[in-house]
Every structure is written in C-alpha cells, then in structure tokens.
Tab-separated table of C-alpha atoms and ligand atoms in Angstrom:
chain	number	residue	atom	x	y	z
A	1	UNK	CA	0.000	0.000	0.000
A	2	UNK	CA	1.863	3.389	-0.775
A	3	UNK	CA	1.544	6.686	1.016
A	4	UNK	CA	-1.491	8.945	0.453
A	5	UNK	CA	-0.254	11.009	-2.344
A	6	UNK	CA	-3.300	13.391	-3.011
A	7	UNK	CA	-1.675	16.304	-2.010
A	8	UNK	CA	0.768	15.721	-4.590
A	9	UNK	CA	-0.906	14.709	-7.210
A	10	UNK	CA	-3.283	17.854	-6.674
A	11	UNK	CA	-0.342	20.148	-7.425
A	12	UNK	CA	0.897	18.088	-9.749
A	13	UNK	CA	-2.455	18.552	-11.837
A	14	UNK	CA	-2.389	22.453	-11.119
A	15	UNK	CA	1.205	22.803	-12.686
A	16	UNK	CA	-0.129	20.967	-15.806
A	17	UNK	CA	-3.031	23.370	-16.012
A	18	UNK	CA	-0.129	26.202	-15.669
A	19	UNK	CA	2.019	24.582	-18.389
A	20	UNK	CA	-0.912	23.746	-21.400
A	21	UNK	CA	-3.082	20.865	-20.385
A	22	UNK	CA	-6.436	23.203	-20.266
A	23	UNK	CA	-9.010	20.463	-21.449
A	24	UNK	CA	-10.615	19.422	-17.724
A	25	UNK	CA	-11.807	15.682	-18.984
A	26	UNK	CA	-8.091	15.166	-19.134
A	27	UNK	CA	-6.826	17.180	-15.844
A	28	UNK	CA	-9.714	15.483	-13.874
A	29	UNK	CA	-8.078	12.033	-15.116
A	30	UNK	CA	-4.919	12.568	-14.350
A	31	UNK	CA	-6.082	13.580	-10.995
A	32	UNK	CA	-7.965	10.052	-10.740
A	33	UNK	CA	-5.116	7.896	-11.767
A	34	UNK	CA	-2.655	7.524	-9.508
A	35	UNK	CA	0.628	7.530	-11.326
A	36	UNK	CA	2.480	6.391	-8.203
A	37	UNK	CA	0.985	2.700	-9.139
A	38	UNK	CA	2.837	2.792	-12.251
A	39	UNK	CA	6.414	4.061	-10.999
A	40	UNK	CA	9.123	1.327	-9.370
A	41	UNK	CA	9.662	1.757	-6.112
A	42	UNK	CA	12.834	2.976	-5.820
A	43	UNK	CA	11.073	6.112	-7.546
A	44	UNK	CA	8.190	6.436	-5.626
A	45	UNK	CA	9.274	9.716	-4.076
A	46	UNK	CA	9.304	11.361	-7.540
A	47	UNK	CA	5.951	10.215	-8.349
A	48	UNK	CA	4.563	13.485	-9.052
A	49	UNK	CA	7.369	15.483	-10.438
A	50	UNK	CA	6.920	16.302	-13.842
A	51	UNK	CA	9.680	13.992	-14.728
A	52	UNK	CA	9.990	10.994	-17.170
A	53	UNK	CA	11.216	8.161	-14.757
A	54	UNK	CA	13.229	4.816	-15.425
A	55	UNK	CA	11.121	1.474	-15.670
A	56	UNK	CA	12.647	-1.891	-16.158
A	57	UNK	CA	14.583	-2.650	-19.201
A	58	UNK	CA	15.952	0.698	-20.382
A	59	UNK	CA	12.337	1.738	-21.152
A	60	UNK	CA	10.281	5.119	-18.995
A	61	UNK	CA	7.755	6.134	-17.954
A	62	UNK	CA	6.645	9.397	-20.235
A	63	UNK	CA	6.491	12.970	-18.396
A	64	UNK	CA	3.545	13.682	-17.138
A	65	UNK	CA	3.123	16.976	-19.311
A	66	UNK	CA	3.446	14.909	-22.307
A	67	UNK	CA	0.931	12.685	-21.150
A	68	UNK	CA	-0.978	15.425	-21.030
A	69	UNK	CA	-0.840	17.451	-23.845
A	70	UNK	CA	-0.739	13.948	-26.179
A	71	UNK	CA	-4.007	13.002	-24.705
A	72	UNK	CA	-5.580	16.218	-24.848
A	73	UNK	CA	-4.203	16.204	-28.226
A	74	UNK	CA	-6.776	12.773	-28.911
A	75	UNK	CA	-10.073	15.047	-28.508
A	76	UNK	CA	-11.083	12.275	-26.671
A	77	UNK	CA	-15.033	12.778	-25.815
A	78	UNK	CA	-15.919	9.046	-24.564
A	79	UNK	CA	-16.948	7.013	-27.526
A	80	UNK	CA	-13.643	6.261	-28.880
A	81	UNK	CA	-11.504	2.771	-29.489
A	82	UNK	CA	-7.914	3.571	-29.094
A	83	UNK	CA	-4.539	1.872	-30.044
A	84	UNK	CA	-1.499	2.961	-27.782
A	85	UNK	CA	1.706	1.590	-29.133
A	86	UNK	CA	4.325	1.095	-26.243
A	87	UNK	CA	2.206	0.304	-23.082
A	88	UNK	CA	5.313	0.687	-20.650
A	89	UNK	CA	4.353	1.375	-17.346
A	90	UNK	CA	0.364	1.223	-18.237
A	91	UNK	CA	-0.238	4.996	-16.956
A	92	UNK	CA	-1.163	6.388	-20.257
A	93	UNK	CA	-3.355	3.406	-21.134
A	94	UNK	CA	-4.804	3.896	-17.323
A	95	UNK	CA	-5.614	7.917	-18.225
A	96	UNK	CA	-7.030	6.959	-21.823
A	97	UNK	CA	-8.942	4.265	-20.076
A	98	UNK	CA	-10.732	6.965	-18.396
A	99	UNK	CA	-11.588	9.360	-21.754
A	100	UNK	CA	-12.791	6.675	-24.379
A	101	UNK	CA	-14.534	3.307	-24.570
A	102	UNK	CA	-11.921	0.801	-25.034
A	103	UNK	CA	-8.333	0.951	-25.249
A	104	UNK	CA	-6.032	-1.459	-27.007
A	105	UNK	CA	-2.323	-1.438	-26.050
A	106	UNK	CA	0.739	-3.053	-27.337
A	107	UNK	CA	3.973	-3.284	-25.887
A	108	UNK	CA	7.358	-5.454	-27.486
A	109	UNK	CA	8.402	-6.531	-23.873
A	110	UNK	CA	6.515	-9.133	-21.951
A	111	UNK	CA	7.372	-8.306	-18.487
A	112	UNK	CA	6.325	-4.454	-18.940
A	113	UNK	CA	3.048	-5.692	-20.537
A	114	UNK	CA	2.647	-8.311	-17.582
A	115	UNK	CA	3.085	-5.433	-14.394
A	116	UNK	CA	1.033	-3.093	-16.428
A	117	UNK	CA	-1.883	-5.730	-16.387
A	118	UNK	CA	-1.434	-6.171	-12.184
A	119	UNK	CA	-1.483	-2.991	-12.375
A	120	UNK	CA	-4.922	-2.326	-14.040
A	121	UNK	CA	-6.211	-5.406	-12.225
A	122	UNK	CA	-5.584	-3.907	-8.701
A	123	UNK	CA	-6.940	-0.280	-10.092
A	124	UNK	CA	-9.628	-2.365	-11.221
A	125	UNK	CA	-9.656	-0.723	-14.904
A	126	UNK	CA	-11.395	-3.004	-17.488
A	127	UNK	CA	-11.443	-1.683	-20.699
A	128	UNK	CA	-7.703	-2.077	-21.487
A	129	UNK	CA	-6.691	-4.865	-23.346
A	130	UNK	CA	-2.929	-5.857	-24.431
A	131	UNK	CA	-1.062	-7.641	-26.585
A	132	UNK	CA	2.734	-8.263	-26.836
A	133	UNK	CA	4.620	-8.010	-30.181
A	134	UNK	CA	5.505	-5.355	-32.682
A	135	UNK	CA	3.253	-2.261	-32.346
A	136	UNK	CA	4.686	-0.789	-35.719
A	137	UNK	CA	2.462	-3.050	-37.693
A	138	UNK	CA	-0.797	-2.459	-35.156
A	139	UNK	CA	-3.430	-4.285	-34.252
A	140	UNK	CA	-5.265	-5.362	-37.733
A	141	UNK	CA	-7.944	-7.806	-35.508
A	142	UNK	CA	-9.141	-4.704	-33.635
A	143	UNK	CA	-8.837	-1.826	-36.681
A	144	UNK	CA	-9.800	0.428	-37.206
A	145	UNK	CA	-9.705	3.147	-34.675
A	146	UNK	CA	-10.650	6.684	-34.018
A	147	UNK	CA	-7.257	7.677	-31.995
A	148	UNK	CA	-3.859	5.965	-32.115
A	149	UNK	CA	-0.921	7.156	-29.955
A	150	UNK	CA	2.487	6.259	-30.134
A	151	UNK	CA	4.501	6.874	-27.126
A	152	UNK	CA	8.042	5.884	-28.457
A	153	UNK	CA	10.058	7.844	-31.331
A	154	UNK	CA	9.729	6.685	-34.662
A	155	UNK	CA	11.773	7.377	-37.918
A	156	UNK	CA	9.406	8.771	-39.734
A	157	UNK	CA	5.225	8.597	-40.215
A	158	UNK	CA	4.270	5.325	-39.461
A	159	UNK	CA	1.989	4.836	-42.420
A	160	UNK	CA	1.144	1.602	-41.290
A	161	UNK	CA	-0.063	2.404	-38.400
A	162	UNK	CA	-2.238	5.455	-39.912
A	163	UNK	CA	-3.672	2.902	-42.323
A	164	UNK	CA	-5.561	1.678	-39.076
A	165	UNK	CA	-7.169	4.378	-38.640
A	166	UNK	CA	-10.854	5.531	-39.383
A	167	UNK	CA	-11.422	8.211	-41.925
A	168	UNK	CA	-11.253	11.631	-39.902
A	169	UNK	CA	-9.331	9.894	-37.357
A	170	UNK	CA	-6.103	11.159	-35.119
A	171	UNK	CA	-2.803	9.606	-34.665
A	172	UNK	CA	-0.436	10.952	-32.098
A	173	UNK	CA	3.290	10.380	-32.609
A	174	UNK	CA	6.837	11.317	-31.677
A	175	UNK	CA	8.741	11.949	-35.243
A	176	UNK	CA	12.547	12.171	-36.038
A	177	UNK	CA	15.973	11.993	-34.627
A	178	UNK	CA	16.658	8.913	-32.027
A	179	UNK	CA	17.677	11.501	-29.319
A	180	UNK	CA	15.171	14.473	-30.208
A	181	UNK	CA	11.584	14.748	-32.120
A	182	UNK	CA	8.383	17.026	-33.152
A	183	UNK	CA	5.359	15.827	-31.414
A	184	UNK	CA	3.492	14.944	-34.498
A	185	UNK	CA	-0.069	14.947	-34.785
A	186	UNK	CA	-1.693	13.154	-37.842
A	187	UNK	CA	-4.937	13.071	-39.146
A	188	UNK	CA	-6.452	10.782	-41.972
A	189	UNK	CA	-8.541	12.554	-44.156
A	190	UNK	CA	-11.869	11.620	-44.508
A	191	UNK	CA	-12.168	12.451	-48.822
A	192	UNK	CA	-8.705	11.381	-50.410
A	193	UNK	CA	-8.371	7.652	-49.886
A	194	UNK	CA	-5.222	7.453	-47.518
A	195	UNK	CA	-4.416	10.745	-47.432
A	196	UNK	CA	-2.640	12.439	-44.369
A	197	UNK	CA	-2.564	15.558	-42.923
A	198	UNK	CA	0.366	16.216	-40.464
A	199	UNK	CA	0.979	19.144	-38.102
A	200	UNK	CA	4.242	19.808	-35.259
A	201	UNK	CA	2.848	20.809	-31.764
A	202	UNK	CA	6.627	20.873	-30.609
A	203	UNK	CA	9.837	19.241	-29.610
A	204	UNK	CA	9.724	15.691	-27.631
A	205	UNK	CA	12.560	13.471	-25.931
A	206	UNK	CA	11.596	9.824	-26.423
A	207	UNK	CA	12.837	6.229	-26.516
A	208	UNK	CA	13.492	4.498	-29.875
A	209	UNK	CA	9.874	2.639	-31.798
A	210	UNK	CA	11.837	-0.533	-32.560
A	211	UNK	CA	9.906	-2.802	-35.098
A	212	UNK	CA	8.890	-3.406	-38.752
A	213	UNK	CA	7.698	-0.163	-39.500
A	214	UNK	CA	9.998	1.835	-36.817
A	215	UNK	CA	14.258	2.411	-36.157
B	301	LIG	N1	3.175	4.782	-22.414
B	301	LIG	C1	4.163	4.359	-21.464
B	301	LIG	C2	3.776	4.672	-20.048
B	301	LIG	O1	2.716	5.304	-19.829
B	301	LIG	O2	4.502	4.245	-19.157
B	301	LIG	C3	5.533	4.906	-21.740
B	301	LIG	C4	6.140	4.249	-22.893
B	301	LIG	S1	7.881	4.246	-23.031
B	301	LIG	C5	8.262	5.929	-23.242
B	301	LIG	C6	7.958	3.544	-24.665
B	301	LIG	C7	7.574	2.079	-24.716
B	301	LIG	O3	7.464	1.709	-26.087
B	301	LIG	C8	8.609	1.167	-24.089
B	301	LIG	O4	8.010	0.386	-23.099
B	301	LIG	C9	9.095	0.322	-25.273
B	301	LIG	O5	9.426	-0.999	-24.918
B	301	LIG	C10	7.879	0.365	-26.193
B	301	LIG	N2	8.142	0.076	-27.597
B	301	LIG	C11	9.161	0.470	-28.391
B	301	LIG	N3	8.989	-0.006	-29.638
B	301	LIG	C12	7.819	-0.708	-29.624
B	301	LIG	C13	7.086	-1.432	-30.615
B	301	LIG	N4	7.500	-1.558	-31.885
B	301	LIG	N5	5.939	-2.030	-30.250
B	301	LIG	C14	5.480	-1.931	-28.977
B	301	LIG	N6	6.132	-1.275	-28.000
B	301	LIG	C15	7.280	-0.657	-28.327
C-alpha cells in the first residue's frame, strides 16, 4: 500500500493546467489515476514530479506533461476505441482508459506488458486490453480506430499504423531523430483515400519505436 499522495498529485495537476493541459476531462483524469501505481519503487518519491522516470529494461515512464498534452491532443469525448503503441508502465493506457470506450495497447516486452496488467487489475480498470509483439504493424484484428498514440520515437510517419485508422481519425506520434523529435499529430482525411494531414505541436525526448515499420 503506498503513502497517500493526493496532495501531490493535486499540485501536480495544477502545474499541468499552468504549463498547457487546459481540457478538464483530461486534468480530472490525471487527478484520478494515480501515477504512483505505475512508478518502481525505488522512484516512488518522484511520483509526481513532472519527470519521465526509469522502468525496467531501459524503457520510462513518459512525463507527465506529455501525457498530457498527447491526450488532450486525442479530442477524446468518450466514444472512442484507441490503439497505444508502447504500453510501458500502463499509466497512459490507465488515463485513456478513463476518456474513451476501449483501449487497445501493445507493448514489445513481456514483463512491462505483464506489471502493467497487475497494475490495471488492482486499479480495477477493465477496458484495457494488451497484446505483446511489434506495435509498428498495429493491431489489424481490432482496426480500425478513431485515436492511435504512439509513445516511443519513430523514424518517420508510421503509415502503417495510420492505415488503421478511421477516416477523420487522429494519430499521435513522436517523429525524427533517435535523441530528439516534433510531437506529431496526424490526421487521416476523410475524402482522399489514404491521405494524411500532419501538423508539429513541438519538440519531444523519447525512446526508440523498434519494429517493422519503426528504427
Ligand atoms: N506509455 C508508457 C507509459 O505510460 O509508461 C511509456 C512508454 S515508453 C516511453 C515507450 C515504450 O514503447 C517502451 O516500453 C518500449 O518498450 C515500447 N516500444 C518500443 N517499440 C515498440 C514497438 N514496436 N511495439 C510496442 N512497444 C514498443
């Protein structure tokens, strides 16, 4: 059982709010989940600083600004399937869990995927599933959907992965360099067959997309 963290997580929430998170479905979220269930323990006193923190395996657990403004980049209003390739820890899956209907989640290592699902099964979050294996190529059983993120760096567009989405629908995606990337947001469009619309909402530190369709 950890220590009662509301306090923190309270400020943590009003410091987003300061620094560009303004939609309130996705502040009220992240003042639901409680991101100290998805840190190790040795980091447990940096729960709720606006830090990216280690996880096993080389991998992190995003910042919680970014977690912000890429979900709040989703115009999530409730209805929505969404893919999230790289489940890591399982706290963005656990905040998108609360904004759509269902969220499908991929991750390429087992024992990330595994502690992510104690960890929903303890929070008692249900409409997560996830699925171990190569994100780059998505989820073709479960496509399309109306949202994809991808919360690792890739190369370049993942076409792939935007050919999984609905017409009119959003992908979310770090884009470039291994050590530095735009947060990309694309959109397919709903009149030209495959065509994609891409806008920068700003520089992005992730780790590598490592697949098919990635570095
Ligand atoms: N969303 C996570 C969270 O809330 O903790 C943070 C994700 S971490 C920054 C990126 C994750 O993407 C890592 O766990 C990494 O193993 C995973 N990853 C990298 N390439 C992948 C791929 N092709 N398919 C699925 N997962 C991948």
């Amino acid at each position: 059982m950890n220590p009662d963290f509301s306090e923190q997580r309270h400020q943590l929430v009003s410091f987003l709010r300061r620094y560009g998170v303004y939609n309130d479905a996705v502040l009220a979220a992240m003042e639901r989940v409680p991101r100290d269930f998805f840190v190790e323990d040795a980091f447990l006193p940096y729960a709720y600083s606006n830090q990216a923190l280690p996880l096993q395996l080389g991998q992190t657990i995003s910042q919680p600004l970014m977690v912000g403004v890429m979900t709040q980049a989703l115009y999530l209003e409730g209805h929505e399937r969404v893919l999230e390739v790289g489940t890591g820890s399982g706290y963005q899956a656990a905040i998108l869990s609360q904004l759509c209907a269902q969220v499908y989640s991929i991750e390429r290592y087992a024992p990330l995927s595994e502690e992510a699902a104690r960890r929903f099964k303890t929070l008692r979050i249900q409409n997560i599933a996830l699925h171990v294996g190569d994100g780059t190529l998505g989820w073709p059983e479960h496509a399309p959907f109306d949202r994809i993120i991808v919360t690792a760096a890739a190369p370049h567009v993942p076409t792939r992965l935007a050919s999984q989405l609905v017409p009119g629908g959003l992908m979310v995606v770090p884009v470039g360099e291994q050590l530095k990337q735009t947060l990309t947001i694309v959109k397919r469009t709903k009149d030209v067959e495959d065509g994609l619309q891409v806008q920068s909402l700003g520089d992005c530190i992730f780790v590598p997309l490592i697949g098919d369709d990635g570095w």
